[in-house]
Amino acid sequence: MWIAIRSAWPLFVGMVLLMVSNGLLSTILTIRAQEIGFSETIIGFVQSGYPIGFIFSCFITPRLIAQSGHVRVFAALVSIASTSALVHLITYDPYSWGAMRVLSGFCFSGIYIVAESWLNSLSDNKNRGSLLSTYFVVQTAGYMVGQMMLGLSRPGEIGLFIFVSVLLSFALVPILIAATTQPSNDEPQRVTVVELFNFSPMAMIGGFATGVANGGLVFVTALYARSVGLSVSATGYLLAVSTLGGLLLQFPLGTLSDKIDRRLVIAGSATVTLIVCLAMLLVPGAQTNTPSLFAGFLLLGGFTLPLYSICMAHMNDHLKPQQLVAASSTLVLVFAAGMVLGPIVGSITLDQFGANGMFMMYIVVAATLAGTGIHRILLSDKKIVDGRDIVPIASTITPEATQIQMDD
């Protein structure tokens, strides 16, 4: 395992820089938009442009790679992403900001596709799981560090945006140096959403619901933090705490789902989320007391962010080997579609109900997940084609990366 990880170190270094820049950019945009005067609802629509661009890139970037090669596409996408970050400094309307978020989502998705293609080319049956797990930790840790950097400068100033652009440019170096051979240009097959639902209703509903939850957590938490009066630096730490919760509980929940019915783990985690949200709404001072607020978001992230990996593992349990890549690729797109809805719904509920709106949204999502899990357990038998251990998956995974999980 360590030999494979050492061979992929330039890729992981480049990915850390990319995720730090992405985590920082996603956060400072929300704060800067508030300073400009965008409403919560407008900010939600602007931020939803990122997953929209992500979805488009999953279809378009593989074709670009087939025409121009991985190296050229990667360099072009990083350059465009770097430029789009700076455009936010010279425009002040939601239309251009939304367009830049779509462009940013397109670029980052394409960047992940290229990076994950190289990761797949470096893996084999013996190290595939360990490499993907390391990739997940690197992505999550990098994103968390980026969120914590929010307090280095005021989001309305030029410094953080330039820093994001510089990080993106530096991320080019280790990955391009390591790109001695071109990975395969094969585009993964897809299955329809209807076929995916027939394979696994739990995975289909769970994937979309976790997309909504993750989209809300990533893009709306900063709005929530500001609505309850947290400082800019404290807002970054609150975001980082929710990401840390997902990192800490990913492996324990995943291991538990390898031992018992995965649907029970999904339903149980959603129930915990439901209880946490009710406590934040009903316990006096829960949202104004800093320790309880941070503890709540630690649990919220911990029992929400890992569920996508478990949903995908549950789906894979019910598929034949030749079906895995196509179905997993479609689940990625279903998850991304949920992420489009998350910022919109979260920002609208904040706009209408104040700070409580965020937890109201999560109560609905958690109830949906818990109810679906319990319903599927009671309705159907657990039919496993071939027991497969879970592999942690980051929320930024692309359809190409689903191949890394599968045996040759």
mmCIF file of C-alpha atoms in Angstrom:
data_model
loop_
_atom_site.group_PDB
_atom_site.id
_atom_site.type_symbol
_atom_site.label_atom_id
_atom_site.label_comp_id
_atom_site.label_asym_id
_atom_site.label_seq_id
_atom_site.Cartn_x
_atom_site.Cartn_y
_atom_site.Cartn_z
ATOM 1 C CA MET A 1 0.000 0.000 0.000
ATOM 2 C CA TRP A 2 2.697 2.490 1.022
ATOM 3 C CA ILE A 3 4.623 1.889 -2.184
ATOM 4 C CA ALA A 4 1.544 2.807 -4.217
ATOM 5 C CA ILE A 5 0.876 5.877 -2.091
ATOM 6 C CA ARG A 6 4.480 7.030 -2.449
ATOM 7 C CA SER A 7 4.248 6.630 -6.206
ATOM 8 C CA ALA A 8 1.167 8.854 -6.233
ATOM 9 C CA TRP A 9 2.514 11.572 -3.929
ATOM 10 C CA PRO A 10 2.697 14.294 -6.617
ATOM 11 C CA LEU A 11 -0.977 13.696 -7.351
ATOM 12 C CA PHE A 12 -1.891 13.959 -3.672
ATOM 13 C CA VAL A 13 0.178 17.143 -3.195
ATOM 14 C CA GLY A 14 -1.516 18.746 -6.183
ATOM 15 C CA MET A 15 -4.927 17.627 -4.942
ATOM 16 C CA VAL A 16 -4.315 19.151 -1.498
ATOM 17 C CA LEU A 17 -3.575 22.520 -3.104
ATOM 18 C CA LEU A 18 -6.667 22.225 -5.315
ATOM 19 C CA MET A 19 -8.942 21.362 -2.398
ATOM 20 C CA VAL A 20 -7.535 24.109 -0.161
ATOM 21 C CA SER A 21 -8.250 26.640 -2.906
ATOM 22 C CA ASN A 22 -11.726 25.216 -3.582
ATOM 23 C CA GLY A 23 -12.689 25.150 0.098
ATOM 24 C CA LEU A 24 -11.480 28.702 0.614
ATOM 25 C CA LEU A 25 -13.136 30.039 -2.551
ATOM 26 C CA SER A 26 -16.535 28.471 -1.803
ATOM 27 C CA THR A 27 -16.527 30.090 1.627
ATOM 28 C CA ILE A 28 -15.230 33.590 0.844
ATOM 29 C CA LEU A 29 -17.732 33.966 -1.995
ATOM 30 C CA THR A 30 -20.648 33.630 0.414
ATOM 31 C CA ILE A 31 -19.233 36.225 2.798
ATOM 32 C CA ARG A 32 -18.296 38.632 -0.010
ATOM 33 C CA ALA A 33 -21.755 38.242 -1.561
ATOM 34 C CA GLN A 34 -23.302 39.275 1.756
ATOM 35 C CA GLU A 35 -21.047 42.336 1.907
ATOM 36 C CA ILE A 36 -22.080 43.324 -1.622
ATOM 37 C CA GLY A 37 -25.731 43.041 -0.601
ATOM 38 C CA PHE A 38 -26.960 39.788 -2.142
ATOM 39 C CA SER A 39 -29.908 38.238 -0.293
ATOM 40 C CA GLU A 40 -29.684 34.717 1.134
ATOM 41 C CA THR A 41 -31.893 33.398 -1.659
ATOM 42 C CA ILE A 42 -29.750 34.996 -4.381
ATOM 43 C CA ILE A 43 -26.592 33.605 -2.785
ATOM 44 C CA GLY A 44 -28.144 30.130 -2.782
ATOM 45 C CA PHE A 45 -28.922 30.351 -6.481
ATOM 46 C CA VAL A 46 -25.423 31.654 -7.219
ATOM 47 C CA GLN A 47 -23.768 28.829 -5.270
ATOM 48 C CA SER A 48 -25.976 26.238 -6.965
ATOM 49 C CA GLY A 49 -24.131 27.096 -10.173
ATOM 50 C CA TYR A 50 -21.147 25.076 -8.957
ATOM 51 C CA PRO A 51 -22.850 21.643 -8.963
ATOM 52 C CA ILE A 52 -24.587 22.554 -12.235
ATOM 53 C CA GLY A 53 -21.204 23.107 -13.856
ATOM 54 C CA PHE A 54 -19.982 19.919 -12.179
ATOM 55 C CA ILE A 55 -22.705 17.889 -13.892
ATOM 56 C CA PHE A 56 -22.045 19.392 -17.329
ATOM 57 C CA SER A 57 -18.343 18.663 -16.989
ATOM 58 C CA CYS A 58 -18.981 14.986 -16.264
ATOM 59 C CA PHE A 59 -20.375 14.695 -19.798
ATOM 60 C CA ILE A 60 -18.183 17.176 -21.696
ATOM 61 C CA THR A 61 -14.694 16.836 -20.191
ATOM 62 C CA PRO A 62 -14.182 13.166 -21.197
ATOM 63 C CA ARG A 63 -14.801 14.212 -24.814
ATOM 64 C CA LEU A 64 -12.313 17.061 -24.496
ATOM 65 C CA ILE A 65 -9.751 14.638 -23.075
ATOM 66 C CA ALA A 66 -10.310 12.263 -25.990
ATOM 67 C CA GLN A 67 -9.569 15.118 -28.397
ATOM 68 C CA SER A 68 -6.690 16.912 -26.663
ATOM 69 C CA GLY A 69 -5.285 14.598 -23.990
ATOM 70 C CA HIS A 70 -5.236 14.740 -20.209
ATOM 71 C CA VAL A 71 -2.284 17.136 -19.809
ATOM 72 C CA ARG A 72 -3.625 19.889 -22.061
ATOM 73 C CA VAL A 73 -7.160 19.680 -20.675
ATOM 74 C CA PHE A 74 -5.900 19.732 -17.088
ATOM 75 C CA ALA A 75 -3.707 22.798 -17.693
ATOM 76 C CA ALA A 76 -6.514 24.615 -19.489
ATOM 77 C CA LEU A 77 -9.089 23.903 -16.772
ATOM 78 C CA VAL A 78 -6.795 25.016 -13.946
ATOM 79 C CA SER A 79 -6.013 28.239 -15.805
ATOM 80 C CA ILE A 80 -9.707 28.965 -16.361
ATOM 81 C CA ALA A 81 -10.563 28.151 -12.726
ATOM 82 C CA SER A 82 -7.807 30.498 -11.561
ATOM 83 C CA THR A 83 -9.151 33.284 -13.757
ATOM 84 C CA SER A 84 -12.782 32.753 -12.757
ATOM 85 C CA ALA A 85 -11.836 33.189 -9.087
ATOM 86 C CA LEU A 86 -10.460 36.656 -9.819
ATOM 87 C CA VAL A 87 -13.487 37.748 -11.854
ATOM 88 C CA HIS A 88 -15.469 37.964 -8.594
ATOM 89 C CA LEU A 89 -13.321 40.967 -7.658
ATOM 90 C CA ILE A 90 -14.369 43.063 -10.638
ATOM 91 C CA THR A 91 -18.077 42.222 -10.985
ATOM 92 C CA TYR A 92 -20.910 42.967 -8.585
ATOM 93 C CA ASP A 93 -24.021 41.321 -10.039
ATOM 94 C CA PRO A 94 -25.448 37.843 -9.335
ATOM 95 C CA TYR A 95 -25.609 36.915 -13.025
ATOM 96 C CA SER A 96 -21.867 37.113 -13.627
ATOM 97 C CA TRP A 97 -21.215 35.485 -10.258
ATOM 98 C CA GLY A 98 -23.568 32.634 -11.109
ATOM 99 C CA ALA A 99 -21.862 32.209 -14.469
ATOM 100 C CA MET A 100 -18.451 32.083 -12.755
ATOM 101 C CA ARG A 101 -19.722 29.455 -10.307
ATOM 102 C CA VAL A 102 -20.948 27.320 -13.196
ATOM 103 C CA LEU A 103 -17.562 27.763 -14.863
ATOM 104 C CA SER A 104 -15.752 26.973 -11.625
ATOM 105 C CA GLY A 105 -17.803 23.814 -11.101
ATOM 106 C CA PHE A 106 -17.112 22.757 -14.677
ATOM 107 C CA CYS A 107 -13.374 23.302 -14.248
ATOM 108 C CA PHE A 108 -13.019 21.600 -10.877
ATOM 109 C CA SER A 109 -15.038 18.602 -12.018
ATOM 110 C CA GLY A 110 -12.791 18.290 -15.061
ATOM 111 C CA ILE A 111 -9.715 18.643 -12.864
ATOM 112 C CA TYR A 112 -10.972 15.820 -10.650
ATOM 113 C CA ILE A 113 -11.675 13.668 -13.712
ATOM 114 C CA VAL A 114 -8.077 14.058 -14.912
ATOM 115 C CA ALA A 115 -6.591 13.510 -11.453
ATOM 116 C CA GLU A 116 -8.762 10.483 -10.767
ATOM 117 C CA SER A 117 -7.929 9.000 -14.173
ATOM 118 C CA TRP A 118 -4.255 9.136 -13.247
ATOM 119 C CA LEU A 119 -5.001 7.694 -9.825
ATOM 120 C CA ASN A 120 -6.839 4.835 -11.503
ATOM 121 C CA SER A 121 -3.868 4.213 -13.814
ATOM 122 C CA LEU A 122 -1.614 3.921 -10.749
ATOM 123 C CA SER A 123 -3.870 1.420 -8.949
ATOM 124 C CA ASP A 124 -4.341 -2.313 -9.191
ATOM 125 C CA ASN A 125 -6.467 -4.903 -7.415
ATOM 126 C CA LYS A 126 -4.163 -4.936 -4.383
ATOM 127 C CA ASN A 127 -4.016 -1.211 -3.651
ATOM 128 C CA ARG A 128 -7.165 0.220 -5.217
ATOM 129 C CA GLY A 129 -9.088 0.579 -1.951
ATOM 130 C CA SER A 130 -6.169 2.063 -0.008
ATOM 131 C CA LEU A 131 -5.443 4.604 -2.740
ATOM 132 C CA LEU A 132 -9.078 5.719 -2.891
ATOM 133 C CA SER A 133 -9.220 5.974 0.914
ATOM 134 C CA THR A 134 -6.071 8.099 0.919
ATOM 135 C CA TYR A 135 -7.536 10.229 -1.859
ATOM 136 C CA PHE A 136 -10.666 10.774 0.243
ATOM 137 C CA VAL A 137 -8.651 11.832 3.303
ATOM 138 C CA VAL A 138 -6.456 14.167 1.224
ATOM 139 C CA GLN A 139 -9.487 15.804 -0.411
ATOM 140 C CA THR A 140 -11.422 16.245 2.825
ATOM 141 C CA ALA A 141 -8.423 17.502 4.811
ATOM 142 C CA GLY A 142 -7.489 19.980 2.068
ATOM 143 C CA TYR A 143 -11.037 21.324 1.855
ATOM 144 C CA MET A 144 -11.166 21.690 5.646
ATOM 145 C CA VAL A 145 -7.875 23.617 5.736
ATOM 146 C CA GLY A 146 -9.208 25.953 3.058
ATOM 147 C CA GLN A 147 -12.298 26.690 5.148
ATOM 148 C CA MET A 148 -10.145 27.460 8.187
ATOM 149 C CA MET A 149 -8.171 30.051 6.187
ATOM 150 C CA LEU A 150 -11.230 32.287 5.951
ATOM 151 C CA GLY A 151 -10.024 34.475 8.814
ATOM 152 C CA LEU A 152 -6.651 35.308 7.240
ATOM 153 C CA SER A 153 -8.131 38.375 5.569
ATOM 154 C CA ARG A 154 -11.463 40.103 5.117
ATOM 155 C CA PRO A 155 -13.368 38.325 2.284
ATOM 156 C CA GLY A 156 -14.102 41.680 0.672
ATOM 157 C CA GLU A 157 -10.404 42.356 0.197
ATOM 158 C CA ILE A 158 -8.299 41.202 -2.718
ATOM 159 C CA GLY A 159 -5.807 39.063 -0.792
ATOM 160 C CA LEU A 160 -7.737 35.800 -0.403
ATOM 161 C CA PHE A 161 -8.874 35.754 -4.027
ATOM 162 C CA ILE A 162 -5.295 36.187 -5.236
ATOM 163 C CA PHE A 163 -4.217 33.470 -2.806
ATOM 164 C CA VAL A 164 -6.796 31.097 -4.332
ATOM 165 C CA SER A 165 -5.480 31.886 -7.821
ATOM 166 C CA VAL A 166 -1.876 31.302 -6.727
ATOM 167 C CA LEU A 167 -2.752 27.952 -5.105
ATOM 168 C CA LEU A 168 -4.475 26.796 -8.279
ATOM 169 C CA SER A 169 -1.438 27.717 -10.349
ATOM 170 C CA PHE A 170 0.934 25.874 -8.012
ATOM 171 C CA ALA A 171 -1.335 22.802 -8.092
ATOM 172 C CA LEU A 172 -0.430 22.415 -11.763
ATOM 173 C CA VAL A 173 3.222 21.737 -11.030
ATOM 174 C CA PRO A 174 3.321 18.405 -9.123
ATOM 175 C CA ILE A 175 0.554 16.772 -11.163
ATOM 176 C CA LEU A 176 2.029 17.740 -14.529
ATOM 177 C CA ILE A 177 5.490 16.607 -13.440
ATOM 178 C CA ALA A 178 4.041 13.241 -12.398
ATOM 179 C CA ALA A 179 2.094 12.817 -15.645
ATOM 180 C CA THR A 180 4.643 10.698 -17.449
ATOM 181 C CA THR A 181 2.025 8.546 -19.201
ATOM 182 C CA GLN A 182 -1.495 9.272 -20.391
ATOM 183 C CA PRO A 183 -4.312 7.297 -18.757
ATOM 184 C CA SER A 184 -7.010 5.645 -20.806
ATOM 185 C CA ASN A 185 -9.489 7.944 -22.549
ATOM 186 C CA ASP A 186 -12.375 5.506 -22.214
ATOM 187 C CA GLU A 187 -15.560 7.175 -21.012
ATOM 188 C CA PRO A 188 -17.486 5.179 -18.385
ATOM 189 C CA GLN A 189 -20.849 3.799 -19.393
ATOM 190 C CA ARG A 190 -24.033 5.156 -17.837
ATOM 191 C CA VAL A 191 -27.313 3.661 -16.726
ATOM 192 C CA THR A 192 -30.569 5.596 -16.637
ATOM 193 C CA VAL A 193 -32.033 6.954 -13.417
ATOM 194 C CA VAL A 194 -34.948 4.517 -13.741
ATOM 195 C CA GLU A 195 -32.554 1.596 -14.061
ATOM 196 C CA LEU A 196 -30.620 2.862 -11.045
ATOM 197 C CA PHE A 197 -33.830 3.015 -9.002
ATOM 198 C CA ASN A 198 -34.630 -0.570 -10.024
ATOM 199 C CA PHE A 199 -31.147 -1.665 -8.942
ATOM 200 C CA SER A 200 -31.410 -0.003 -5.537
ATOM 201 C CA PRO A 201 -34.199 2.388 -4.454
ATOM 202 C CA MET A 202 -32.328 3.092 -1.211
ATOM 203 C CA ALA A 203 -29.185 4.153 -3.053
ATOM 204 C CA MET A 204 -31.118 6.301 -5.513
ATOM 205 C CA ILE A 205 -33.163 8.178 -2.885
ATOM 206 C CA GLY A 206 -30.275 8.240 -0.440
ATOM 207 C CA GLY A 207 -27.839 9.560 -3.036
ATOM 208 C CA PHE A 208 -30.125 12.447 -3.960
ATOM 209 C CA ALA A 209 -31.013 13.266 -0.339
ATOM 210 C CA THR A 210 -27.374 13.228 0.769
ATOM 211 C CA GLY A 211 -26.604 15.498 -2.185
ATOM 212 C CA VAL A 212 -29.161 17.993 -0.882
ATOM 213 C CA ALA A 213 -27.721 17.693 2.625
ATOM 214 C CA ASN A 214 -24.107 18.052 1.519
ATOM 215 C CA GLY A 215 -24.931 20.981 -0.754
ATOM 216 C CA GLY A 216 -26.612 22.737 2.136
ATOM 217 C CA LEU A 217 -23.775 22.003 4.534
ATOM 218 C CA VAL A 218 -21.046 23.153 2.138
ATOM 219 C CA PHE A 219 -22.687 26.267 0.700
ATOM 220 C CA VAL A 220 -25.229 27.446 3.298
ATOM 221 C CA THR A 221 -23.377 27.001 6.601
ATOM 222 C CA ALA A 222 -21.504 30.271 6.077
ATOM 223 C CA LEU A 223 -24.827 32.091 5.659
ATOM 224 C CA TYR A 224 -26.133 30.443 8.820
ATOM 225 C CA ALA A 225 -23.006 31.332 10.785
ATOM 226 C CA ARG A 226 -23.270 34.979 9.840
ATOM 227 C CA SER A 227 -26.990 35.018 10.687
ATOM 228 C CA VAL A 228 -26.244 33.936 14.278
ATOM 229 C CA GLY A 229 -23.515 36.567 14.624
ATOM 230 C CA LEU A 230 -20.300 34.574 14.246
ATOM 231 C CA SER A 231 -17.190 36.432 13.137
ATOM 232 C CA VAL A 232 -15.561 35.704 9.788
ATOM 233 C CA SER A 233 -12.851 33.521 11.330
ATOM 234 C CA ALA A 234 -15.375 31.671 13.523
ATOM 235 C CA THR A 235 -17.476 31.046 10.401
ATOM 236 C CA GLY A 236 -14.502 29.315 8.788
ATOM 237 C CA TYR A 237 -13.946 27.188 11.875
ATOM 238 C CA LEU A 238 -17.613 26.189 11.999
ATOM 239 C CA LEU A 239 -17.408 25.010 8.396
ATOM 240 C CA ALA A 240 -14.193 23.145 9.152
ATOM 241 C CA VAL A 241 -15.742 21.461 12.190
ATOM 242 C CA SER A 242 -18.597 20.049 10.099
ATOM 243 C CA THR A 243 -16.071 18.731 7.558
ATOM 244 C CA LEU A 244 -13.966 17.280 10.377
ATOM 245 C CA GLY A 245 -17.018 15.450 11.687
ATOM 246 C CA GLY A 246 -17.453 13.750 8.320
ATOM 247 C CA LEU A 247 -13.791 12.772 8.263
ATOM 248 C CA LEU A 248 -13.860 11.365 11.805
ATOM 249 C CA LEU A 249 -17.008 9.275 11.377
ATOM 250 C CA GLN A 250 -16.484 8.147 7.769
ATOM 251 C CA PHE A 251 -14.449 5.088 8.669
ATOM 252 C CA PRO A 252 -16.391 4.027 11.826
ATOM 253 C CA LEU A 253 -19.749 4.265 10.046
ATOM 254 C CA GLY A 254 -18.335 2.579 6.963
ATOM 255 C CA THR A 255 -16.901 -0.274 9.018
ATOM 256 C CA LEU A 256 -20.208 -0.673 10.830
ATOM 257 C CA SER A 257 -22.054 -0.843 7.507
ATOM 258 C CA ASP A 258 -19.771 -3.700 6.442
ATOM 259 C CA LYS A 259 -20.995 -5.705 9.427
ATOM 260 C CA ILE A 260 -24.735 -4.936 9.532
ATOM 261 C CA ASP A 261 -27.401 -3.919 7.039
ATOM 262 C CA ARG A 262 -26.203 -0.703 5.402
ATOM 263 C CA ARG A 263 -29.771 0.596 5.293
ATOM 264 C CA LEU A 264 -29.893 0.359 9.076
ATOM 265 C CA VAL A 265 -26.719 2.458 9.328
ATOM 266 C CA ILE A 266 -28.214 5.053 6.946
ATOM 267 C CA ALA A 267 -31.491 5.169 8.880
ATOM 268 C CA GLY A 268 -29.680 5.310 12.224
ATOM 269 C CA SER A 269 -27.347 8.102 11.122
ATOM 270 C CA ALA A 270 -30.276 10.077 9.741
ATOM 271 C CA THR A 271 -32.132 9.617 13.039
ATOM 272 C CA VAL A 272 -29.150 11.009 14.947
ATOM 273 C CA THR A 273 -29.098 13.978 12.558
ATOM 274 C CA LEU A 274 -32.815 14.476 13.168
ATOM 275 C CA ILE A 275 -32.305 14.485 16.943
ATOM 276 C CA VAL A 276 -29.386 16.930 16.693
ATOM 277 C CA CYS A 277 -31.443 19.333 14.566
ATOM 278 C CA LEU A 278 -34.420 19.154 16.953
ATOM 279 C CA ALA A 279 -32.095 19.846 19.865
ATOM 280 C CA MET A 280 -30.636 22.875 18.097
ATOM 281 C CA LEU A 281 -34.155 24.182 17.520
ATOM 282 C CA LEU A 282 -35.733 23.385 20.882
ATOM 283 C CA VAL A 283 -32.957 23.621 23.501
ATOM 284 C CA PRO A 284 -32.684 27.223 24.742
ATOM 285 C CA GLY A 285 -29.328 28.797 23.876
ATOM 286 C CA ALA A 286 -28.168 25.906 21.706
ATOM 287 C CA GLN A 287 -27.471 28.209 18.759
ATOM 288 C CA THR A 288 -26.031 31.082 20.767
ATOM 289 C CA ASN A 289 -23.684 29.048 22.951
ATOM 290 C CA THR A 290 -20.492 28.523 20.936
ATOM 291 C CA PRO A 291 -19.480 25.082 22.324
ATOM 292 C CA SER A 292 -22.950 23.607 21.779
ATOM 293 C CA LEU A 293 -23.169 25.160 18.301
ATOM 294 C CA PHE A 294 -19.820 23.692 17.241
ATOM 295 C CA ALA A 295 -20.711 20.325 18.786
ATOM 296 C CA GLY A 296 -23.987 20.330 16.870
ATOM 297 C CA PHE A 297 -22.268 20.969 13.550
ATOM 298 C CA LEU A 298 -19.604 18.376 14.328
ATOM 299 C CA LEU A 299 -22.362 15.788 14.731
ATOM 300 C CA LEU A 300 -24.310 17.152 11.780
ATOM 301 C CA GLY A 301 -21.321 16.755 9.466
ATOM 302 C CA GLY A 302 -20.309 13.467 11.049
ATOM 303 C CA PHE A 303 -23.635 11.749 10.453
ATOM 304 C CA THR A 304 -24.386 13.391 7.083
ATOM 305 C CA LEU A 305 -21.230 13.552 4.957
ATOM 306 C CA PRO A 306 -20.324 9.813 5.148
ATOM 307 C CA LEU A 307 -23.742 8.605 3.995
ATOM 308 C CA TYR A 308 -23.016 8.954 0.282
ATOM 309 C CA SER A 309 -20.236 6.363 0.520
ATOM 310 C CA ILE A 310 -22.607 4.003 2.316
ATOM 311 C CA CYS A 311 -25.349 4.547 -0.283
ATOM 312 C CA MET A 312 -22.914 3.688 -3.075
ATOM 313 C CA ALA A 313 -21.637 0.632 -1.196
ATOM 314 C CA HIS A 314 -25.239 -0.526 -0.647
ATOM 315 C CA MET A 315 -25.928 -0.190 -4.368
ATOM 316 C CA ASN A 316 -22.743 -2.076 -5.250
ATOM 317 C CA ASP A 317 -23.802 -4.913 -2.941
ATOM 318 C CA HIS A 318 -26.742 -5.586 -5.250
ATOM 319 C CA LEU A 319 -24.963 -5.389 -8.605
ATOM 320 C CA LYS A 320 -22.977 -7.759 -10.714
ATOM 321 C CA PRO A 321 -19.361 -6.738 -11.414
ATOM 322 C CA GLN A 322 -20.100 -5.674 -14.993
ATOM 323 C CA GLN A 323 -22.806 -3.276 -13.726
ATOM 324 C CA LEU A 324 -20.753 -1.480 -11.097
ATOM 325 C CA VAL A 325 -19.056 1.291 -13.057
ATOM 326 C CA ALA A 326 -22.119 2.348 -15.037
ATOM 327 C CA ALA A 327 -24.459 2.398 -12.032
ATOM 328 C CA SER A 328 -21.938 4.154 -9.788
ATOM 329 C CA SER A 329 -21.357 6.813 -12.440
ATOM 330 C CA THR A 330 -25.073 7.536 -12.584
ATOM 331 C CA LEU A 331 -25.295 7.727 -8.791
ATOM 332 C CA VAL A 332 -22.571 10.408 -8.884
ATOM 333 C CA LEU A 333 -24.774 12.499 -11.177
ATOM 334 C CA VAL A 334 -27.862 11.915 -8.978
ATOM 335 C CA PHE A 335 -25.835 13.094 -5.984
ATOM 336 C CA ALA A 336 -24.673 16.177 -7.914
ATOM 337 C CA ALA A 337 -28.288 16.948 -8.856
ATOM 338 C CA GLY A 338 -29.137 16.932 -5.146
ATOM 339 C CA MET A 339 -26.250 19.314 -4.502
ATOM 340 C CA VAL A 340 -27.832 21.755 -6.957
ATOM 341 C CA LEU A 341 -30.991 21.814 -4.853
ATOM 342 C CA GLY A 342 -29.260 22.012 -1.463
ATOM 343 C CA PRO A 343 -27.979 25.611 -1.618
ATOM 344 C CA ILE A 344 -31.258 26.851 -3.106
ATOM 345 C CA VAL A 345 -33.516 25.211 -0.520
ATOM 346 C CA GLY A 346 -31.163 26.039 2.352
ATOM 347 C CA SER A 347 -30.857 29.714 1.442
ATOM 348 C CA ILE A 348 -34.627 30.087 0.899
ATOM 349 C CA THR A 349 -35.416 28.552 4.295
ATOM 350 C CA LEU A 350 -32.841 30.846 5.914
ATOM 351 C CA ASP A 351 -34.404 33.809 4.165
ATOM 352 C CA GLN A 352 -37.914 32.851 5.271
ATOM 353 C CA PHE A 353 -37.354 31.433 8.769
ATOM 354 C CA GLY A 354 -34.039 32.914 9.876
ATOM 355 C CA ALA A 355 -31.297 30.783 11.401
ATOM 356 C CA ASN A 356 -33.773 28.018 12.299
ATOM 357 C CA GLY A 357 -34.435 27.453 8.603
ATOM 358 C CA MET A 358 -31.251 25.483 8.102
ATOM 359 C CA PHE A 359 -32.162 22.926 10.744
ATOM 360 C CA MET A 360 -35.715 22.743 9.424
ATOM 361 C CA MET A 361 -34.321 21.749 6.038
ATOM 362 C CA TYR A 362 -32.139 19.070 7.609
ATOM 363 C CA ILE A 363 -35.056 17.676 9.580
ATOM 364 C CA VAL A 364 -36.912 17.068 6.301
ATOM 365 C CA VAL A 365 -33.847 15.485 4.652
ATOM 366 C CA ALA A 366 -33.048 13.326 7.690
ATOM 367 C CA ALA A 367 -36.664 12.177 8.015
ATOM 368 C CA THR A 368 -36.641 11.216 4.329
ATOM 369 C CA LEU A 369 -33.459 9.175 4.717
ATOM 370 C CA ALA A 370 -34.567 7.492 7.930
ATOM 371 C CA GLY A 371 -38.034 6.733 6.595
ATOM 372 C CA THR A 372 -36.695 5.335 3.323
ATOM 373 C CA GLY A 373 -34.165 3.156 5.127
ATOM 374 C CA ILE A 374 -36.727 1.687 7.510
ATOM 375 C CA HIS A 375 -39.253 1.214 4.708
ATOM 376 C CA ARG A 376 -36.744 -0.649 2.522
ATOM 377 C CA ILE A 377 -35.688 -2.877 5.421
ATOM 378 C CA LEU A 378 -39.294 -3.855 6.119
ATOM 379 C CA LEU A 379 -40.261 -4.177 2.459
ATOM 380 C CA SER A 380 -37.413 -6.187 0.974
ATOM 381 C CA ASP A 381 -34.894 -8.830 1.817
ATOM 382 C CA LYS A 382 -31.202 -8.021 1.863
ATOM 383 C CA LYS A 383 -30.079 -9.657 -1.371
ATOM 384 C CA ILE A 384 -26.334 -9.451 -1.771
ATOM 385 C CA VAL A 385 -24.687 -10.437 -5.037
ATOM 386 C CA ASP A 386 -21.187 -10.455 -3.594
ATOM 387 C CA GLY A 387 -20.244 -8.948 -0.248
ATOM 388 C CA ARG A 388 -18.034 -5.925 -0.820
ATOM 389 C CA ASP A 389 -16.376 -3.761 1.807
ATOM 390 C CA ILE A 390 -17.119 -0.060 1.734
ATOM 391 C CA VAL A 391 -14.585 2.402 0.319
ATOM 392 C CA PRO A 392 -14.849 6.025 1.545
ATOM 393 C CA ILE A 393 -15.799 8.437 -1.226
ATOM 394 C CA ALA A 394 -15.485 12.222 -1.251
ATOM 395 C CA SER A 395 -18.424 14.338 -2.338
ATOM 396 C CA THR A 396 -16.269 15.649 -5.220
ATOM 397 C CA ILE A 397 -15.874 12.234 -6.845
ATOM 398 C CA THR A 398 -16.565 12.051 -10.587
ATOM 399 C CA PRO A 399 -17.935 9.162 -12.663
ATOM 400 C CA GLU A 400 -14.386 8.318 -13.784
ATOM 401 C CA ALA A 401 -13.276 7.718 -10.202
ATOM 402 C CA THR A 402 -15.903 5.028 -9.684
ATOM 403 C CA GLN A 403 -13.694 2.751 -11.761
ATOM 404 C CA ILE A 404 -11.048 2.888 -9.034
ATOM 405 C CA GLN A 405 -13.324 0.868 -6.755
ATOM 406 C CA MET A 406 -13.794 -1.992 -9.209
ATOM 407 C CA ASP A 407 -11.609 -5.031 -9.780
ATOM 408 C CA ASP A 408 -10.175 -5.531 -13.243
#
